[in-house]
């Protein structure tokens, strides 16, 4: 049988699916090209039977068609990040045991020169396929792919150790997508009036769940039009928003900060056009990192949108979301999404009462299958069928507020447990602080010292004494950083998340 995503695409065959700088492509184009790619990948085989296919392709139609081609051939898609250095590409290819690599010609040299290629080729008969190769005109009979099969391996950011391969099935992906399209009311209008169709601008990395599931797959599931940019550029994004035909926009806080900066330097006439373009959209979403209140408020003044914040991770898809309709609370991530169960537990695994911090645990059909070839890590990640996220939250007025990672953002100092995110929120209100990262650094006396890496707004110096004096007026003394470090920028991963282990190293 065909996968549900393919069946839905067939229903929208004449509509535009993907738009890039290279042109527009219909669902029919996507179905045809992906079947050609599937035929090429299969070669003379009938079914890949969950062989891993790694692919390194810039965002665009070729990326989507390749991903679908891998799925239609019965393989597991392993997307590689176009900005990753050689060691990280090598790690993912080796760890996943990929037997086939599909690559854009721009990346051929780096992939062919990876150290383990010779042994991989010998052991797994590694094949290289370039997207520049001519695709077969004859379409092979494609295998029947059951939705319970493994579909995707995405690698965690590795902020708490070596990246792990998160395996999701087609069924998991379907559950994640239908939960979001239901909650956020993605329409699938069959009317010929193109003005009624959903259109979303895609600017997020395509090796991460935010870009792959929340934007790309939700759009294609709904028969929407997905406009893909090869890379983020603030002026290009604003130009597209000013066209006024987008209905949704999803980004990370870092992107909103850059869009705000571009808006502030624009002429008044240009600003008016930018704001009007935003106002024509029905929904704007922020996720993957905490959204500072000042960014949320500034964006609201520019766009008339109170950004919808949600919470999720690679292993579970999205779990919590502020409402599409109704009041959204700053600093909160709302309630469980459809078909998702969420609970908070203490260190002993017991449910905590309302208003008490606890670890977020999630259960539902969207939760991943396993960590690739790592049964110990998989078993450790679950408690009685619930996935242990490692994130701490508190429920207040029936809404979840994220306190941070248990291992990184919860700092144990002098017998107190303090939230790094809570301290960061206060520090961002300092007139001279543009960005900050608060971490716990090992200390014999205190267990951990609270330290802060700061990016300053202007050229004014900031002394530890004046900083602490200011902070003590806003924070309990045990929450006030005992050491600060002024940096030009904070270390971040590809999704814009600050890498706290790297920040800690700055103080050691």
Coordinates of N, CA and C in Angstrom, one line a residue, residues 241-440:
X241 N 7.6 38.3 3.0 CA 6.5 38.6 3.9 C 5.7 39.8 3.3
X242 N 6.4 40.7 2.8 CA 5.7 41.9 2.2 C 4.8 41.6 1.0
X243 N 5.1 40.4 0.4 CA 4.2 40.0 -0.7 C 2.8 39.9 -0.2
X244 N 2.6 39.5 1.0 CA 1.3 39.5 1.6 C 0.4 38.3 1.4
X245 N 1.0 37.2 0.8 CA 0.2 36.0 0.5 C 0.5 34.8 1.4
X246 N 1.3 35.0 2.4 CA 1.7 33.9 3.4 C 0.6 33.8 4.4
X247 N 0.3 32.6 4.9 CA -0.7 32.4 5.9 C 0.0 31.9 7.2
X248 N 1.2 31.3 7.2 CA 1.8 30.9 8.4 C 3.3 31.2 8.3
X249 N 3.9 31.3 9.5 CA 5.4 31.5 9.6 C 5.8 30.9 10.9
X250 N 6.9 30.1 10.8 CA 7.5 29.5 12.0 C 9.0 29.7 12.0
X251 N 9.5 30.1 13.2 CA 10.9 30.3 13.3 C 11.4 30.1 14.7
X252 N 12.7 30.3 14.9 CA 13.3 30.2 16.3 C 13.5 31.6 16.8
X253 N 13.7 31.9 18.1 CA 13.9 33.2 18.6 C 15.0 34.0 17.9
X254 N 16.1 33.3 17.6 CA 17.2 34.0 17.0 C 16.8 34.7 15.7
X255 N 16.0 34.0 14.9 CA 15.5 34.6 13.7 C 14.6 35.8 13.9
X256 N 13.7 35.7 14.9 CA 12.9 36.9 15.2 C 13.7 38.1 15.6
X257 N 14.8 37.8 16.4 CA 15.7 38.9 16.8 C 16.3 39.6 15.5
X258 N 16.7 38.8 14.6 CA 17.3 39.3 13.3 C 16.3 40.0 12.5
X259 N 15.1 39.5 12.4 CA 14.0 40.2 11.7 C 13.7 41.6 12.3
X260 N 13.7 41.6 13.7 CA 13.4 42.8 14.4 C 14.5 43.9 14.1
X261 N 15.8 43.4 14.1 CA 16.9 44.3 13.8 C 16.8 44.9 12.4
X262 N 16.4 44.1 11.4 CA 16.2 44.5 10.0 C 15.0 45.5 9.9
X263 N 14.0 45.3 10.7 CA 12.8 46.2 10.7 C 13.2 47.5 11.2
X264 N 14.0 47.5 12.3 CA 14.4 48.8 13.0 C 15.2 49.7 12.1
X265 N 16.0 49.1 11.1 CA 16.8 49.9 10.3 C 16.1 50.3 9.0
X266 N 14.9 49.8 8.8 CA 14.2 50.1 7.5 C 13.5 51.5 7.6
X267 N 13.1 52.0 6.4 CA 12.4 53.3 6.4 C 11.0 53.1 6.9
X268 N 10.4 54.2 7.3 CA 9.0 54.1 7.8 C 8.1 53.5 6.8
X269 N 8.2 53.9 5.6 CA 7.3 53.3 4.5 C 7.5 51.8 4.4
X270 N 8.8 51.4 4.5 CA 9.2 50.0 4.4 C 8.6 49.2 5.6
X271 N 8.8 49.9 6.8 CA 8.3 49.2 8.1 C 6.8 49.0 8.0
X272 N 6.0 50.0 7.4 CA 4.6 49.8 7.3 C 4.2 48.6 6.4
X273 N 5.0 48.4 5.3 CA 4.7 47.3 4.4 C 5.1 46.0 5.1
X274 N 6.2 46.0 5.9 CA 6.6 44.8 6.6 C 5.5 44.4 7.6
X275 N 5.0 45.4 8.4 CA 4.0 45.1 9.4 C 2.7 44.6 8.8
X276 N 2.3 45.2 7.6 CA 1.1 44.8 7.0 C 1.2 43.4 6.4
X277 N 2.4 43.0 6.0 CA 2.6 41.6 5.5 C 2.4 40.6 6.6
X278 N 2.9 40.9 7.8 CA 2.8 40.1 9.0 C 1.3 39.9 9.4
X279 N 0.6 41.1 9.4 CA -0.8 41.1 9.8 C -1.7 40.3 9.0
X280 N -1.3 40.0 7.7 CA -2.1 39.2 6.8 C -2.0 37.7 7.1
X281 N -1.0 37.3 7.9 CA -0.9 35.9 8.2 C -1.9 35.6 9.4
X282 N -2.2 34.3 9.4 CA -3.2 33.8 10.5 C -2.4 33.3 11.7
X283 N -1.2 32.9 11.5 CA -0.4 32.3 12.7 C 1.1 32.5 12.5
X284 N 1.7 32.9 13.6 CA 3.2 32.9 13.6 C 3.6 32.2 14.9
X285 N 4.6 31.3 14.7 CA 5.0 30.4 15.8 C 6.5 30.6 16.1
X286 N 6.8 30.4 17.4 CA 8.2 30.4 17.8 C 8.5 29.2 18.6
X287 N 9.7 28.6 18.4 CA 10.0 27.4 19.2 C 11.5 27.0 19.1
X288 N 11.8 25.9 19.7 CA 13.2 25.3 19.7 C 14.1 25.9 20.8
X289 N 13.7 27.1 21.3 CA 14.5 27.8 22.4 C 13.5 28.7 23.1
X290 N 13.9 29.1 24.3 CA 13.1 30.1 25.0 C 13.0 31.4 24.3
X291 N 11.8 32.0 24.3 CA 11.5 33.3 23.7 C 11.6 34.4 24.8
X292 N 12.6 35.2 24.7 CA 12.6 36.3 25.7 C 11.3 37.2 25.6
X293 N 10.9 37.7 26.7 CA 9.6 38.5 26.8 C 9.8 39.7 25.9
X294 N 11.0 40.3 26.0 CA 11.2 41.6 25.2 C 11.1 41.4 23.7
X295 N 11.5 40.2 23.3 CA 11.4 39.9 21.9 C 10.0 39.6 21.5
X296 N 9.2 38.9 22.3 CA 7.8 38.7 22.1 C 7.1 40.0 22.0
X297 N 7.3 40.9 22.9 CA 6.6 42.2 23.0 C 7.0 43.0 21.8
X298 N 8.2 43.1 21.4 CA 8.7 43.9 20.3 C 8.1 43.3 19.0
X299 N 8.1 42.0 18.9 CA 7.5 41.4 17.6 C 6.0 41.7 17.6
X300 N 5.3 41.7 18.7 CA 3.9 42.0 18.7 C 3.6 43.4 18.2
X301 N 4.5 44.3 18.7 CA 4.3 45.7 18.3 C 4.5 45.9 16.8
X302 N 5.4 45.1 16.2 CA 5.8 45.1 14.8 C 4.7 44.5 13.9
X303 N 4.3 43.3 14.3 CA 3.5 42.4 13.5 C 2.0 42.2 13.9
X304 N 1.7 42.7 15.0 CA 0.3 42.5 15.6 C 0.1 41.0 16.0
X305 N 1.1 40.2 16.0 CA 1.0 38.8 16.4 C 1.7 38.5 17.7
X306 N 0.9 37.9 18.6 CA 1.5 37.4 19.9 C 1.9 36.0 19.6
X307 N 3.3 35.8 19.4 CA 3.8 34.6 18.9 C 3.3 33.4 19.8
X308 N 3.0 32.3 19.0 CA 2.5 31.1 19.7 C 3.8 30.3 20.0
X309 N 4.0 30.0 21.3 CA 5.1 29.2 21.7 C 4.7 27.8 21.9
X310 N 5.5 26.8 21.6 CA 5.2 25.4 21.8 C 6.5 24.7 22.3
X311 N 6.3 23.5 22.8 CA 7.4 22.7 23.4 C 7.4 21.3 22.7
X312 N 8.6 20.9 22.3 CA 8.8 19.6 21.8 C 10.3 19.2 21.7
X313 N 10.6 18.1 21.2 CA 11.9 17.7 21.0 C 12.0 16.6 20.0
X314 N 13.2 16.2 19.6 CA 13.4 15.3 18.5 C 12.7 13.9 18.8
X315 N 12.7 13.5 20.0 CA 12.2 12.2 20.4 C 10.7 12.1 20.4
X316 N 10.0 13.2 20.6 CA 8.5 13.2 20.8 C 7.7 14.0 19.8
X317 N 8.4 14.8 18.9 CA 7.7 15.7 18.1 C 7.3 16.9 19.1
X318 N 6.1 17.5 18.8 CA 5.6 18.5 19.7 C 4.7 18.0 20.7
X319 N 4.8 18.4 22.0 CA 4.0 17.9 23.1 C 3.0 18.9 23.7
X320 N 3.5 20.2 23.8 CA 2.7 21.2 24.4 C 2.6 22.4 23.5
X321 N 1.5 23.1 23.5 CA 1.4 24.3 22.7 C 0.4 25.3 23.3
X322 N 0.7 26.6 23.2 CA -0.2 27.6 23.5 C -1.4 27.5 22.5
X323 N -2.6 28.0 22.9 CA -3.7 27.8 22.0 C -3.7 28.6 20.7
X324 N -4.3 28.1 19.7 CA -4.4 28.8 18.4 C -5.4 30.0 18.7
X325 N -6.5 29.7 19.4 CA -7.5 30.7 19.8 C -7.5 30.8 21.3
X326 N -7.7 32.0 21.7 CA -7.7 32.3 23.2 C -6.4 32.9 23.7
X327 N -6.3 33.0 25.0 CA -5.2 33.7 25.6 C -3.9 32.9 25.5
X328 N -2.8 33.5 25.1 CA -1.5 32.9 25.2 C -0.7 33.7 26.2
X329 N 0.0 32.9 27.1 CA 0.7 33.5 28.2 C 2.2 33.6 27.9
X330 N 2.7 34.7 28.1 CA 4.2 34.9 27.9 C 4.9 34.1 28.9
X331 N 6.0 33.3 28.4 CA 6.8 32.5 29.3 C 6.2 31.1 29.5
X332 N 5.0 30.8 28.9 CA 4.4 29.5 29.0 C 4.3 28.8 27.7
X333 N 4.2 27.5 27.7 CA 4.1 26.7 26.5 C 2.8 26.0 26.4
X334 N 1.8 26.4 27.2 CA 0.4 25.9 27.0 C 0.1 24.6 27.6
X335 N -0.6 23.8 26.9 CA -1.2 22.5 27.3 C -0.8 21.4 26.3
X336 N -1.1 20.2 26.7 CA -0.8 19.1 25.8 C -1.6 19.2 24.5
X337 N -0.9 18.8 23.4 CA -1.5 18.8 22.1 C -2.4 17.6 21.9
X338 N -3.2 17.5 20.9 CA -4.1 16.4 20.7 C -3.3 15.1 20.6
X339 N -3.9 14.0 21.3 CA -3.3 12.7 21.3 C -2.0 12.6 22.0
X340 N -1.6 13.6 22.8 CA -0.4 13.6 23.6 C -0.7 13.7 25.1
X341 N -0.1 12.8 25.8 CA -0.2 12.8 27.3 C 1.0 13.3 27.9
X342 N 0.9 14.2 28.9 CA 2.1 14.8 29.6 C 1.9 14.7 31.1
X343 N 2.9 14.4 31.8 CA 2.8 14.4 33.3 C 4.2 15.0 33.8
X344 N 4.1 15.4 35.1 CA 5.3 15.9 35.8 C 5.6 14.9 36.9
X345 N 6.9 14.5 37.1 CA 7.2 13.6 38.2 C 8.4 14.1 38.9
X346 N 8.5 13.6 40.2 CA 9.7 14.0 41.0 C 10.9 13.1 40.7
X347 N 11.9 13.2 41.5 CA 13.1 12.4 41.3 C 12.9 10.9 41.5
X348 N 11.8 10.6 42.2 CA 11.5 9.2 42.5 C 10.4 8.6 41.5
X349 N 10.1 9.5 40.5 CA 9.1 9.0 39.5 C 7.6 9.2 40.0
X350 N 7.4 9.9 41.1 CA 6.0 10.1 41.6 C 5.5 11.4 41.0
X351 N 4.2 11.4 40.7 CA 3.5 12.6 40.2 C 3.6 13.7 41.2
X352 N 3.9 15.0 40.7 CA 4.0 16.1 41.6 C 2.7 16.9 41.6
X353 N 2.3 17.6 42.7 CA 1.1 18.4 42.7 C 1.3 19.6 41.9
X354 N 0.2 20.3 41.5 CA 0.2 21.5 40.8 C 1.1 22.6 41.5
X355 N 1.8 23.3 40.7 CA 2.7 24.4 41.3 C 4.0 23.9 41.7
X356 N 4.3 22.6 41.6 CA 5.5 22.0 42.0 C 6.3 21.6 40.8
X357 N 7.6 22.0 40.7 CA 8.4 21.6 39.6 C 8.6 20.1 39.5
X358 N 8.7 19.6 38.3 CA 8.9 18.1 38.0 C 9.4 17.9 36.6
X359 N 9.9 16.7 36.4 CA 10.4 16.3 35.1 C 9.2 16.1 34.1
X360 N 9.3 16.6 32.9 CA 8.3 16.4 31.9 C 8.4 15.0 31.4
X361 N 7.3 14.2 31.4 CA 7.3 12.9 30.8 C 6.2 12.8 29.8
X362 N 6.4 12.2 28.7 CA 5.4 12.2 27.6 C 5.1 10.8 27.1
X363 N 3.8 10.6 26.7 CA 3.4 9.4 26.2 C 2.4 9.7 25.0
X364 N 2.5 8.8 23.9 CA 1.5 9.0 22.8 C 2.1 8.4 21.6
X365 N 1.3 8.4 20.5 CA 1.7 7.7 19.3 C 2.8 8.4 18.5
X366 N 3.1 9.7 18.9 CA 4.1 10.4 18.2 C 5.5 10.2 18.8
X367 N 5.6 9.5 19.9 CA 6.9 9.3 20.6 C 7.7 8.3 19.8
X368 N 9.0 8.6 19.7 CA 9.9 7.8 18.8 C 10.0 6.3 19.2
X369 N 10.5 5.5 18.3 CA 10.6 4.1 18.5 C 11.8 3.7 19.4
X370 N 13.0 4.3 19.0 CA 14.2 3.8 19.7 C 15.4 4.8 19.3
X371 N 16.4 4.7 20.1 CA 17.7 5.3 19.7 C 18.4 4.2 18.9
X372 N 18.9 4.6 17.7 CA 19.5 3.7 16.8 C 20.6 2.9 17.4
X373 N 20.4 1.6 17.4 CA 21.4 0.6 17.8 C 21.9 0.9 19.2
X374 N 21.1 1.4 20.1 CA 21.5 1.8 21.4 C 20.4 1.4 22.4
X375 N 20.2 0.1 22.6 CA 19.1 -0.4 23.5 C 19.2 0.1 24.9
X376 N 20.4 0.3 25.4 CA 20.6 0.7 26.8 C 20.0 2.1 26.9
X377 N 20.4 3.0 26.0 CA 19.9 4.4 26.1 C 18.4 4.5 25.9
X378 N 17.9 3.6 25.0 CA 16.4 3.6 24.8 C 15.7 3.2 26.1
X379 N 16.2 2.1 26.7 CA 15.6 1.6 28.0 C 15.6 2.7 29.1
X380 N 16.8 3.3 29.1 CA 17.0 4.4 30.2 C 16.0 5.6 30.0
X381 N 15.6 5.8 28.7 CA 14.8 7.0 28.4 C 13.4 6.8 28.7
X382 N 12.9 5.6 29.1 CA 11.5 5.4 29.4 C 11.3 4.9 30.8
X383 N 10.2 5.3 31.4 CA 9.7 4.9 32.7 C 8.3 4.5 32.6
X384 N 8.0 3.2 32.7 CA 6.7 2.7 32.6 C 5.9 3.1 31.3
X385 N 6.6 3.2 30.2 CA 6.0 3.5 29.0 C 6.0 5.0 28.7
X386 N 6.5 5.8 29.6 CA 6.6 7.3 29.5 C 8.0 7.7 29.1
X387 N 8.1 8.6 28.1 CA 9.4 9.1 27.8 C 9.9 10.2 28.7
X388 N 11.1 10.0 29.3 CA 11.6 11.0 30.2 C 12.4 12.0 29.4
X389 N 11.9 13.2 29.4 CA 12.5 14.3 28.5 C 13.8 14.9 29.1
X390 N 13.9 14.8 30.4 CA 15.1 15.5 31.0 C 14.9 17.0 31.2
X391 N 13.7 17.5 30.9 CA 13.3 18.9 31.1 C 12.4 19.0 32.3
X392 N 12.6 20.1 33.0 CA 11.8 20.4 34.2 C 10.8 21.5 33.9
X393 N 9.6 21.4 34.4 CA 8.6 22.4 34.2 C 7.7 22.4 35.4
X394 N 6.8 23.4 35.4 CA 5.8 23.6 36.5 C 4.5 23.9 35.8
X395 N 3.4 23.4 36.4 CA 2.1 23.8 35.9 C 1.5 24.8 36.8
X396 N 1.2 26.0 36.1 CA 0.5 27.1 36.9 C -0.7 27.5 36.1
X397 N -1.8 27.6 36.7 CA -3.1 27.9 36.1 C -3.3 27.0 34.8
X398 N -3.0 25.7 35.0 CA -3.2 24.7 33.9 C -2.3 24.9 32.7
X399 N -1.3 25.8 32.8 CA -0.4 26.0 31.7 C 1.0 25.6 32.2
X400 N 1.8 25.0 31.3 CA 3.1 24.5 31.6 C 4.1 25.7 31.3
X401 N 5.1 25.8 32.3 CA 6.2 26.7 32.2 C 7.5 25.9 32.3
X402 N 8.3 26.0 31.2 CA 9.5 25.3 31.2 C 10.6 26.0 32.1
X403 N 11.2 25.2 33.0 CA 12.2 25.7 33.8 C 13.6 25.4 33.3
X404 N 13.8 24.4 32.4 CA 15.1 24.2 31.8 C 15.4 22.7 31.8
X405 N 16.6 22.4 31.3 CA 17.1 21.0 31.3 C 17.5 20.7 32.7
X406 N 17.2 19.5 33.1 CA 17.5 19.0 34.4 C 19.0 19.0 34.6
X407 N 19.8 18.7 33.5 CA 21.2 18.5 33.6 C 22.0 19.8 33.4
X408 N 21.4 20.7 32.7 CA 22.1 21.9 32.3 C 21.5 23.2 32.9
X409 N 20.2 23.3 32.8 CA 19.6 24.6 33.2 C 19.1 24.6 34.6
X410 N 19.2 23.5 35.3 CA 18.9 23.5 36.7 C 20.2 23.4 37.5
X411 N 20.5 24.5 38.2 CA 21.8 24.6 38.8 C 21.6 24.4 40.3
X412 N 22.4 23.5 40.9 CA 22.3 23.2 42.3 C 23.5 24.0 43.0
X413 N 23.1 25.0 43.8 CA 24.1 25.8 44.4 C 23.8 26.1 45.9
X414 N 24.7 25.7 46.7 CA 24.5 25.9 48.2 C 23.2 25.3 48.7
X415 N 22.8 24.2 48.2 CA 21.6 23.5 48.6 C 20.3 24.0 47.9
X416 N 20.4 25.0 47.1 CA 19.3 25.5 46.4 C 19.3 24.9 44.9
X417 N 18.1 24.7 44.4 CA 18.0 24.4 43.0 C 17.4 25.7 42.3
X418 N 18.2 26.2 41.3 CA 17.7 27.4 40.7 C 17.7 27.2 39.2
X419 N 16.8 27.9 38.5 CA 16.6 27.8 37.1 C 17.5 28.8 36.3
X420 N 18.4 28.3 35.5 CA 19.2 29.2 34.6 C 18.3 30.0 33.7
X421 N 17.2 29.5 33.2 CA 16.3 30.2 32.3 C 15.6 31.4 33.1
X422 N 15.3 31.1 34.3 CA 14.7 32.2 35.1 C 15.6 33.4 35.3
X423 N 16.9 33.0 35.6 CA 17.9 34.1 35.8 C 18.2 34.8 34.5
X424 N 18.3 34.1 33.4 CA 18.5 34.7 32.1 C 17.4 35.7 31.7
X425 N 16.2 35.3 32.1 CA 15.0 36.2 31.7 C 15.2 37.6 32.4
X426 N 15.7 37.5 33.7 CA 15.9 38.7 34.5 C 17.1 39.5 33.9
X427 N 18.2 38.8 33.6 CA 19.4 39.5 33.1 C 19.1 40.2 31.8
X428 N 18.2 39.6 30.9 CA 17.9 40.2 29.6 C 17.3 41.6 29.8
X429 N 16.7 41.9 30.9 CA 16.1 43.2 31.1 C 17.1 44.2 31.5
X430 N 18.3 43.9 31.7 CA 19.4 44.9 32.0 C 19.6 45.7 30.8
X431 N 19.7 47.0 30.9 CA 19.8 47.9 29.7 C 21.0 47.7 28.9
X432 N 22.1 47.1 29.5 CA 23.3 46.9 28.7 C 23.5 45.5 28.2
X433 N 22.6 44.6 28.6 CA 22.8 43.2 28.2 C 21.9 42.8 27.0
X434 N 22.5 42.4 25.9 CA 21.8 42.0 24.7 C 21.4 40.5 24.8
X435 N 22.3 39.7 25.1 CA 22.1 38.2 25.2 C 22.9 37.7 26.4
X436 N 22.4 36.6 26.9 CA 23.2 36.0 28.0 C 22.9 34.5 28.1
X437 N 23.8 33.8 28.8 CA 23.7 32.4 29.0 C 24.2 32.1 30.4
X438 N 23.3 31.6 31.3 CA 23.7 31.3 32.7 C 23.9 29.8 32.8
X439 N 25.0 29.5 33.5 CA 25.4 28.1 33.6 C 25.9 27.8 35.1
X440 N 25.9 26.6 35.4 CA 26.5 26.2 36.7 C 27.9 25.6 36.5

